[in-house]
Short mmCIF file of C-alpha atoms and ligand atoms in Angstrom, two decimals:
data_model
loop_
_atom_site.label_atom_id
_atom_site.label_comp_id
_atom_site.label_asym_id
_atom_site.label_seq_id
_atom_site.Cartn_x
_atom_site.Cartn_y
_atom_site.Cartn_z
CA MET A 1 -76.45 -86.73 -152.66
CA HIS A 2 -77.69 -90.24 -151.67
CA THR A 3 -77.57 -92.10 -148.05
CA GLN A 4 -75.50 -94.86 -148.71
CA PHE A 5 -77.61 -98.19 -146.75
CA ILE A 6 -75.72 -100.49 -144.48
CA PRO A 7 -77.55 -103.00 -142.67
CA LYS A 8 -76.83 -103.91 -138.95
CA ASN A 9 -76.17 -107.45 -138.57
CA SER A 10 -76.70 -108.32 -141.26
CA SER A 11 -73.76 -110.73 -141.48
CA THR A 12 -75.97 -114.54 -141.60
CA SER A 13 -73.47 -116.45 -138.52
CA ARG A 14 -72.84 -114.81 -135.02
CA ILE A 15 -70.68 -116.30 -132.08
CA GLU A 16 -73.35 -116.42 -129.16
CA ILE A 17 -71.08 -115.99 -125.31
CA SER A 18 -72.81 -118.34 -122.51
CA ARG A 19 -72.54 -115.80 -119.37
CA GLU A 20 -73.41 -118.45 -117.06
CA ASN A 21 -70.89 -121.00 -118.40
CA LEU A 22 -67.93 -117.48 -118.22
CA ARG A 23 -69.26 -118.01 -113.96
CA HIS A 24 -69.63 -121.58 -114.17
CA ASN A 25 -65.48 -121.71 -115.37
CA LEU A 26 -64.54 -118.76 -112.89
CA LYS A 27 -66.06 -120.27 -109.62
CA VAL A 28 -64.29 -123.72 -111.14
CA LEU A 29 -61.06 -122.23 -111.39
CA ALA A 30 -61.40 -120.71 -107.67
CA HIS A 31 -61.91 -123.72 -106.60
CA LYS A 32 -58.77 -124.75 -108.04
CA ALA A 33 -56.07 -121.91 -107.20
CA GLY A 34 -57.72 -121.93 -103.55
CA TYR A 35 -58.22 -118.91 -100.57
CA GLY A 36 -54.80 -116.51 -101.35
CA VAL A 37 -53.90 -117.19 -104.40
CA ARG A 38 -54.18 -114.78 -107.22
CA ARG A 39 -56.10 -114.96 -110.30
CA MET A 40 -55.47 -113.54 -113.90
CA ALA A 41 -57.46 -114.15 -116.71
CA VAL A 42 -55.30 -114.46 -119.70
CA VAL A 43 -57.61 -112.41 -121.96
CA LYS A 44 -55.07 -111.94 -125.23
CA ALA A 45 -56.08 -112.28 -128.57
CA ASN A 46 -59.13 -111.43 -128.73
CA ALA A 47 -60.56 -113.34 -125.23
CA TYR A 48 -59.35 -115.96 -127.11
CA GLY A 49 -61.56 -115.23 -129.85
CA HIS A 50 -64.75 -114.84 -127.69
CA GLY A 51 -64.21 -110.98 -127.91
CA THR A 52 -62.70 -108.22 -125.76
CA GLU A 53 -65.99 -105.87 -125.48
CA LEU A 54 -68.22 -108.78 -124.35
CA ILE A 55 -65.66 -110.78 -121.70
CA LEU A 56 -64.08 -108.24 -120.26
CA PRO A 57 -66.51 -106.15 -117.83
CA GLU A 58 -68.34 -109.92 -117.26
CA ILE A 59 -65.06 -111.18 -115.15
CA SER A 60 -63.51 -108.07 -113.57
CA GLY A 61 -64.65 -107.98 -111.00
CA GLU A 62 -64.23 -111.59 -110.85
CA CYS A 63 -60.11 -112.02 -110.62
CA ASP A 64 -57.72 -110.41 -110.07
CA TRP A 65 -55.73 -109.13 -112.78
CA PHE A 66 -55.50 -109.55 -116.88
CA GLY A 67 -52.94 -110.67 -118.51
CA VAL A 68 -52.59 -109.81 -122.08
CA ALA A 69 -50.11 -110.33 -125.52
CA SER A 70 -49.15 -106.45 -125.89
CA LEU A 71 -48.99 -102.60 -125.53
CA GLU A 72 -52.11 -102.34 -127.38
CA GLU A 73 -54.24 -104.72 -125.52
CA GLY A 74 -53.72 -103.58 -122.14
CA ILE A 75 -53.96 -99.76 -123.83
CA GLU A 76 -57.44 -101.45 -124.71
CA VAL A 77 -58.35 -102.62 -121.18
CA ARG A 78 -58.08 -99.09 -119.87
CA SER A 79 -59.90 -98.08 -122.86
CA MET A 80 -62.97 -99.79 -121.22
CA GLY A 81 -62.11 -98.30 -117.85
CA ILE A 82 -61.77 -100.89 -115.99
CA GLU A 83 -59.07 -100.33 -113.51
CA ILE A 84 -57.32 -103.77 -112.43
CA PRO A 85 -54.05 -105.09 -112.71
CA VAL A 86 -53.15 -105.52 -116.25
CA LEU A 87 -49.74 -107.89 -116.86
CA VAL A 88 -48.32 -106.88 -120.51
CA PHE A 89 -46.47 -110.14 -121.95
CA ALA A 90 -44.67 -109.33 -124.25
CA PRO A 91 -41.15 -108.00 -123.71
CA VAL A 92 -41.07 -103.79 -123.00
CA LYS A 93 -39.30 -101.78 -125.26
CA ALA A 94 -37.89 -98.63 -125.20
CA GLY A 95 -39.69 -95.38 -125.77
CA LEU A 96 -42.53 -96.74 -125.44
CA LEU A 97 -41.98 -97.11 -121.13
CA ASP A 98 -43.88 -93.68 -120.48
CA LYS A 99 -46.95 -95.30 -122.43
CA TYR A 100 -47.26 -98.46 -119.83
CA ARG A 101 -46.74 -95.12 -117.05
CA GLU A 102 -49.54 -93.89 -118.78
CA PHE A 103 -51.89 -96.60 -118.89
CA SER A 104 -50.86 -97.77 -115.73
CA LEU A 105 -49.55 -101.52 -117.30
CA THR A 106 -47.24 -103.44 -115.27
CA ALA A 107 -44.61 -104.28 -117.98
CA THR A 108 -42.75 -107.84 -118.42
CA ALA A 109 -38.93 -107.44 -118.50
CA GLY A 110 -36.79 -110.80 -120.00
CA SER A 111 -33.59 -110.10 -120.97
CA ILE A 112 -30.40 -108.24 -119.57
CA GLU A 113 -30.86 -105.55 -121.62
CA GLU A 114 -35.29 -105.26 -121.10
CA VAL A 115 -33.83 -105.20 -117.09
CA GLN A 116 -31.46 -102.47 -117.66
CA MET A 117 -34.62 -100.75 -119.49
CA VAL A 118 -37.04 -100.82 -117.12
CA ASN A 119 -37.46 -97.97 -114.21
CA SER A 120 -39.02 -96.59 -111.79
CA GLY A 121 -42.45 -95.04 -113.31
CA THR A 122 -43.40 -98.33 -114.78
CA PRO A 123 -43.96 -101.92 -111.97
CA PHE A 124 -42.61 -104.59 -114.02
CA HIS A 125 -42.65 -108.72 -113.45
CA LEU A 126 -38.83 -110.28 -114.76
CA GLU A 127 -40.09 -113.53 -116.21
CA PHE A 128 -37.73 -116.76 -116.50
CA ASP A 129 -37.07 -119.22 -119.33
CA THR A 130 -37.12 -122.63 -116.85
CA GLY A 131 -38.12 -124.40 -120.10
CA MET A 132 -40.58 -122.60 -122.26
CA GLY A 133 -37.23 -121.77 -124.04
CA ARG A 134 -39.29 -118.73 -125.68
CA LEU A 135 -39.05 -115.78 -124.10
CA GLY A 136 -37.21 -114.83 -120.20
CA LEU A 137 -33.75 -114.67 -118.11
CA TYR A 138 -31.99 -117.81 -116.92
CA GLU A 139 -30.63 -119.27 -113.82
CA GLU A 140 -27.39 -118.13 -114.85
CA GLN A 141 -28.02 -114.64 -115.10
CA ILE A 142 -29.34 -113.27 -111.94
CA PRO A 143 -26.41 -112.71 -110.36
CA GLU A 144 -25.72 -109.81 -113.52
CA ILE A 145 -29.18 -108.66 -112.79
CA ILE A 146 -29.56 -108.64 -108.89
CA SER A 147 -26.42 -106.00 -109.64
CA ILE A 148 -28.68 -103.37 -112.26
CA LEU A 149 -31.14 -103.74 -110.38
CA ASP A 150 -29.58 -102.60 -107.48
CA GLN A 151 -27.52 -100.31 -108.91
CA LYS A 152 -30.81 -98.44 -110.05
CA ASN A 153 -32.43 -99.10 -106.75
CA LEU A 154 -35.23 -101.49 -108.17
CA ILE A 155 -37.72 -103.86 -107.20
CA PRO A 156 -39.64 -106.31 -109.59
CA SER A 157 -43.24 -106.45 -108.77
CA GLY A 158 -43.58 -109.86 -109.71
CA LEU A 159 -41.50 -112.85 -110.72
CA MET A 160 -42.85 -115.03 -113.15
CA THR A 161 -42.11 -118.58 -115.16
CA HIS A 162 -44.07 -120.00 -117.88
CA PHE A 163 -44.52 -123.82 -119.02
CA SER A 164 -44.44 -125.56 -121.96
CA MET A 165 -46.12 -128.91 -121.27
CA ALA A 166 -48.06 -128.31 -118.43
CA ASP A 167 -51.29 -129.11 -119.96
CA GLN A 168 -49.71 -133.09 -119.93
CA PRO A 169 -49.97 -134.23 -116.03
CA ASP A 170 -47.59 -135.86 -114.97
CA SER A 171 -44.81 -134.72 -117.14
CA SER A 172 -41.82 -135.09 -115.81
CA TYR A 173 -40.61 -131.72 -117.84
CA THR A 174 -42.79 -130.10 -116.66
CA LYS A 175 -42.12 -131.50 -112.62
CA ASN A 176 -38.01 -129.71 -114.25
CA GLN A 177 -39.27 -126.28 -115.12
CA LEU A 178 -40.22 -126.12 -111.23
CA LYS A 179 -37.65 -127.72 -109.69
CA THR A 180 -36.12 -124.87 -111.88
CA TRP A 181 -38.57 -122.04 -110.75
CA ASN A 182 -37.76 -122.95 -107.33
CA ARG A 183 -34.44 -123.01 -107.59
CA ILE A 184 -34.06 -119.18 -108.75
CA LEU A 185 -36.88 -117.58 -105.56
CA ASP A 186 -33.90 -119.60 -104.07
CA GLN A 187 -31.32 -117.47 -105.42
CA LEU A 188 -33.41 -114.11 -105.39
CA PRO A 189 -33.14 -111.16 -102.53
CA ASP A 190 -35.77 -112.31 -100.38
CA SER A 191 -37.20 -108.46 -101.42
CA TRP A 192 -38.02 -109.54 -104.32
CA LYS A 193 -40.31 -112.11 -103.81
CA LYS A 194 -42.53 -109.86 -101.60
CA GLY A 195 -44.15 -109.41 -104.69
CA LEU A 196 -46.27 -111.54 -106.76
CA ILE A 197 -44.97 -115.21 -108.16
CA HIS A 198 -46.14 -117.13 -110.47
CA ALA A 199 -45.33 -120.30 -113.12
CA ALA A 200 -49.24 -121.52 -113.62
CA ASN A 201 -50.84 -121.40 -116.53
CA SER A 202 -54.24 -123.47 -117.01
CA GLY A 203 -52.55 -126.50 -117.10
CA GLY A 204 -50.69 -125.45 -114.03
CA LEU A 205 -53.58 -124.67 -112.19
CA ILE A 206 -55.54 -128.37 -113.06
CA HIS A 207 -52.73 -130.97 -113.32
CA TYR A 208 -49.49 -129.28 -110.72
CA PRO A 209 -50.94 -127.53 -108.00
CA GLU A 210 -47.68 -127.14 -106.37
CA SER A 211 -47.53 -124.24 -110.11
CA ARG A 212 -49.83 -122.69 -108.46
CA PHE A 213 -47.24 -119.96 -105.77
CA SER A 214 -49.41 -116.52 -105.17
CA MET A 215 -51.20 -116.44 -108.89
CA VAL A 216 -52.22 -118.78 -111.02
CA ARG A 217 -52.58 -117.25 -115.36
CA HIS A 218 -55.38 -118.88 -116.04
CA GLY A 219 -56.42 -118.96 -120.08
CA ILE A 220 -57.88 -121.04 -121.66
CA ALA A 221 -59.66 -122.99 -118.87
CA LEU A 222 -61.39 -120.06 -118.69
CA TYR A 223 -63.52 -120.48 -122.11
CA GLY A 224 -64.18 -123.42 -120.25
CA TYR A 225 -61.94 -126.47 -122.60
CA SER A 226 -59.40 -127.88 -120.88
CA PRO A 227 -56.10 -127.14 -122.52
CA ASP A 228 -55.18 -131.64 -122.59
CA GLY A 229 -58.25 -132.03 -124.99
CA ASP A 230 -59.82 -133.69 -122.56
CA GLU A 231 -63.60 -133.41 -121.80
CA SER A 232 -63.70 -131.70 -117.50
CA GLU A 233 -66.01 -129.87 -115.21
CA LEU A 234 -65.57 -127.15 -117.86
CA LYS A 235 -67.67 -125.53 -119.67
CA PRO A 236 -67.48 -124.30 -123.15
CA VAL A 237 -68.29 -120.62 -123.24
CA LEU A 238 -68.82 -120.27 -127.11
CA SER A 239 -71.39 -121.47 -129.62
CA TRP A 240 -70.76 -120.07 -133.12
CA LYS A 241 -74.54 -120.20 -135.27
CA SER A 242 -75.40 -119.42 -138.67
CA GLU A 243 -78.47 -120.37 -140.57
CA VAL A 244 -78.87 -121.80 -144.22
CA VAL A 245 -79.19 -119.38 -146.90
CA SER A 246 -80.38 -121.94 -149.56
CA CYS A 247 -81.49 -125.97 -149.83
CA LYS A 248 -82.07 -127.66 -153.01
CA PHE A 249 -82.85 -130.82 -154.06
CA PHE A 250 -79.58 -132.77 -154.28
CA ARG A 251 -79.64 -136.49 -157.30
CA LYS A 252 -77.33 -139.21 -155.83
CA GLY A 253 -74.50 -138.85 -157.99
CA MET A 254 -74.47 -135.57 -158.02
CA ARG A 255 -70.83 -133.49 -156.35
CA VAL A 256 -69.81 -130.43 -153.88
CA SER A 257 -67.70 -127.53 -153.99
CA TYR A 258 -64.75 -127.38 -155.90
CA GLU A 259 -62.69 -130.19 -156.49
CA GLY A 260 -65.80 -131.74 -156.39
CA ALA A 261 -64.43 -133.42 -153.21
CA TRP A 262 -67.95 -135.38 -152.26
CA THR A 263 -70.60 -137.16 -154.19
CA ALA A 264 -73.90 -137.61 -153.13
CA GLU A 265 -74.61 -141.51 -152.46
CA LYS A 266 -78.14 -140.73 -152.56
CA ASP A 267 -81.27 -138.48 -153.25
CA GLY A 268 -81.15 -135.91 -150.79
CA TRP A 269 -80.89 -132.31 -149.30
CA LEU A 270 -78.19 -129.80 -149.92
CA ILE A 271 -78.13 -126.82 -148.09
CA VAL A 272 -75.65 -124.04 -147.66
CA ILE A 273 -74.34 -121.65 -145.28
CA PRO A 274 -73.07 -118.57 -145.15
CA ALA A 275 -69.70 -119.38 -143.31
CA GLY A 276 -66.60 -120.50 -144.64
CA TYR A 277 -62.32 -120.87 -144.29
CA ALA A 278 -62.50 -116.68 -144.32
CA ASP A 279 -64.67 -116.69 -141.04
CA GLY A 280 -61.72 -119.04 -139.29
CA ILE A 281 -63.24 -122.56 -140.39
CA PRO A 282 -59.85 -124.09 -140.48
CA ARG A 283 -59.99 -125.60 -144.58
CA GLN A 284 -58.37 -128.27 -143.25
CA LEU A 285 -61.90 -129.58 -141.94
CA SER A 286 -63.49 -130.19 -145.66
CA ASN A 287 -65.83 -133.17 -144.83
CA LYS A 288 -65.16 -133.87 -141.82
CA ILE A 289 -67.73 -132.26 -139.39
CA GLU A 290 -71.09 -132.30 -138.00
CA LEU A 291 -73.98 -129.45 -137.64
CA PHE A 292 -76.96 -129.27 -135.73
CA ALA A 293 -80.17 -127.75 -137.24
CA ASP A 294 -83.99 -128.09 -137.42
CA GLY A 295 -83.63 -130.88 -134.26
CA ARG A 296 -80.86 -133.26 -135.84
CA ARG A 297 -77.43 -133.31 -136.72
CA ILE A 298 -76.63 -132.48 -140.20
CA LYS A 299 -73.12 -133.51 -141.94
CA GLN A 300 -71.16 -131.39 -143.63
CA VAL A 301 -70.10 -132.24 -147.36
CA GLY A 302 -67.87 -130.92 -149.67
CA ASN A 303 -64.85 -128.75 -149.37
CA VAL A 304 -64.49 -125.79 -147.34
CA THR A 305 -65.01 -122.73 -149.64
CA MET A 306 -63.92 -119.04 -148.69
CA ASP A 307 -67.27 -118.16 -147.56
CA TYR A 308 -69.81 -121.06 -147.58
CA ILE A 309 -69.72 -124.35 -146.29
CA MET A 310 -72.73 -127.60 -147.09
CA ALA A 311 -74.11 -130.25 -145.55
CA PHE A 312 -76.15 -132.77 -147.15
CA SER A 313 -79.39 -133.89 -145.18
CA ASP A 314 -81.95 -136.35 -146.27
CA VAL A 315 -84.99 -133.49 -145.29
CA PRO A 316 -85.23 -130.01 -146.98
CA LEU A 317 -84.54 -127.53 -144.12
CA VAL A 318 -85.91 -124.16 -145.02
CA ALA A 319 -84.10 -121.07 -145.77
CA GLY A 320 -83.22 -119.26 -142.62
CA THR A 321 -83.53 -122.15 -140.89
CA GLU A 322 -81.06 -122.14 -137.71
CA VAL A 323 -77.93 -124.08 -138.18
CA GLU A 324 -75.44 -124.42 -134.60
CA LEU A 325 -71.74 -124.80 -136.21
CA PHE A 326 -70.22 -125.14 -133.32
CA GLY A 327 -71.64 -125.47 -129.99
CA PRO A 328 -73.77 -128.09 -127.04
CA ASN A 329 -75.50 -130.00 -129.85
CA SER A 330 -72.79 -130.35 -132.43
CA MET A 331 -69.04 -130.11 -132.38
CA ASN A 332 -66.84 -128.34 -130.28
CA ALA A 333 -63.34 -126.12 -130.48
CA ASN A 334 -61.39 -129.26 -129.51
CA HIS A 335 -63.09 -131.88 -131.55
CA TRP A 336 -62.99 -129.13 -134.31
CA ALA A 337 -58.66 -129.07 -133.60
CA GLU A 338 -58.96 -132.86 -133.28
CA LYS A 339 -60.00 -132.88 -137.12
CA SER A 340 -57.69 -130.17 -138.25
CA GLY A 341 -54.71 -131.07 -136.48
CA THR A 342 -54.37 -128.33 -134.24
CA ILE A 343 -54.79 -127.12 -130.89
CA SER A 344 -58.49 -126.04 -129.67
CA TYR A 345 -56.91 -122.62 -129.06
CA ALA A 346 -56.25 -121.73 -132.68
CA ILE A 347 -59.65 -122.76 -133.25
CA LEU A 348 -61.02 -119.68 -130.73
CA CYS A 349 -58.81 -117.72 -132.37
CA GLY A 350 -58.97 -117.69 -135.78
CA ILE A 351 -63.31 -116.94 -135.86
CA HIS A 352 -62.85 -113.74 -137.38
CA PRO A 353 -62.99 -110.69 -135.27
CA LYS A 354 -65.97 -109.57 -137.92
CA ILE A 355 -68.12 -111.97 -136.32
CA GLU A 356 -71.06 -110.69 -133.90
CA ARG A 357 -70.55 -111.50 -130.71
CA GLU A 358 -73.48 -111.19 -128.12
CA LEU A 359 -73.93 -112.33 -124.78
CA VAL A 360 -76.61 -115.30 -123.80
C1 LIG B 401 -51.04 -117.56 -122.89
C2 LIG B 401 -50.32 -117.25 -121.97
C3 LIG B 401 -51.17 -118.13 -120.41
C4 LIG B 401 -52.46 -118.54 -120.61
O1 LIG B 401 -51.85 -119.99 -120.90
P1 LIG B 401 -53.20 -121.13 -121.10
O2 LIG B 401 -52.76 -122.28 -121.41
O3 LIG B 401 -54.12 -120.80 -121.77
O4 LIG B 401 -53.58 -121.58 -120.01
C5 LIG B 401 -50.09 -117.75 -119.30
N1 LIG B 401 -49.49 -117.17 -119.21
C6 LIG B 401 -48.65 -116.86 -119.83
C7 LIG B 401 -47.36 -116.35 -120.12
C8 LIG B 401 -49.32 -116.71 -121.63
O5 LIG B 401 -49.29 -116.24 -122.92
#
């Protein structure tokens, strides 16, 4: 029997997480939240693609809560030995309440059925839909919820709503959501309001200071992006690096990649980089991005393939030369998003979890 050789870290692209930028963003956000307002770091979807294992230990001492999308993600937080409170945004499910209790997770109830489900063993936050049009109870259901919870002698440990457009400053839709939210709060028993009250996502925190209440839930801003896509005082935390695997002379008139979507207008060098749409580079970015290698920007050319992208250079770049796909010297998630018709969130979460991530 022979021993199988599985090379470690053989992957030819890697993610670097800047500890310094993460710290910087935490500081900016703490300042914006202000004294006495608690901060929930939203770490769903592998910490917005940054890597749960790297991000969580770095920030658990700097925030009050973690917000996750699912019970599984909540259990993952606990498996890392982290003890700060965790709110699971997903609607609570019957039969899983004992898991919430076992792992000390806080549940979210956002429908009559879910309110009927909760019990005294599991703290829960009540979610209201003030215009997000996703999960949550309507204002009209308040009397019914009060009567159900009174009968069960239960008090929610938090009250929450979620904005759909707080990324846009001065939006009348968001102001209306806030108005509805304040009206809902007015109708709820005082004993319920002793717990946490929260509404603001990153956009709320940045553009609507009146939406902070007793806690804010920042996601994208923590990772260095303003939700409106503007450059801001925040600093992107993630850089994506790879290397040249092949560099060959390329003559004027030769075509690159599937469908021959790019033709060389002069002689030069074709650079091949081992990252493609299987790694999370949207195919829509074909021919649209610039990379950084050996001190200069190089144009990505031809269609993005599953495992490779190509670039064109006036000078040869030897195999092994580092290439920054995405980072301070090339482009960032906002630029990629703009050019591929999506948002920074989707670019970041789309970076494949198989890619090695390291703190720098
Ligand atoms: C994802 C999410 C957030 C964070 O939103 P950002 O725009 O990334 O700050 C906050 N609250 C809930 C309920 C979410 O699902």
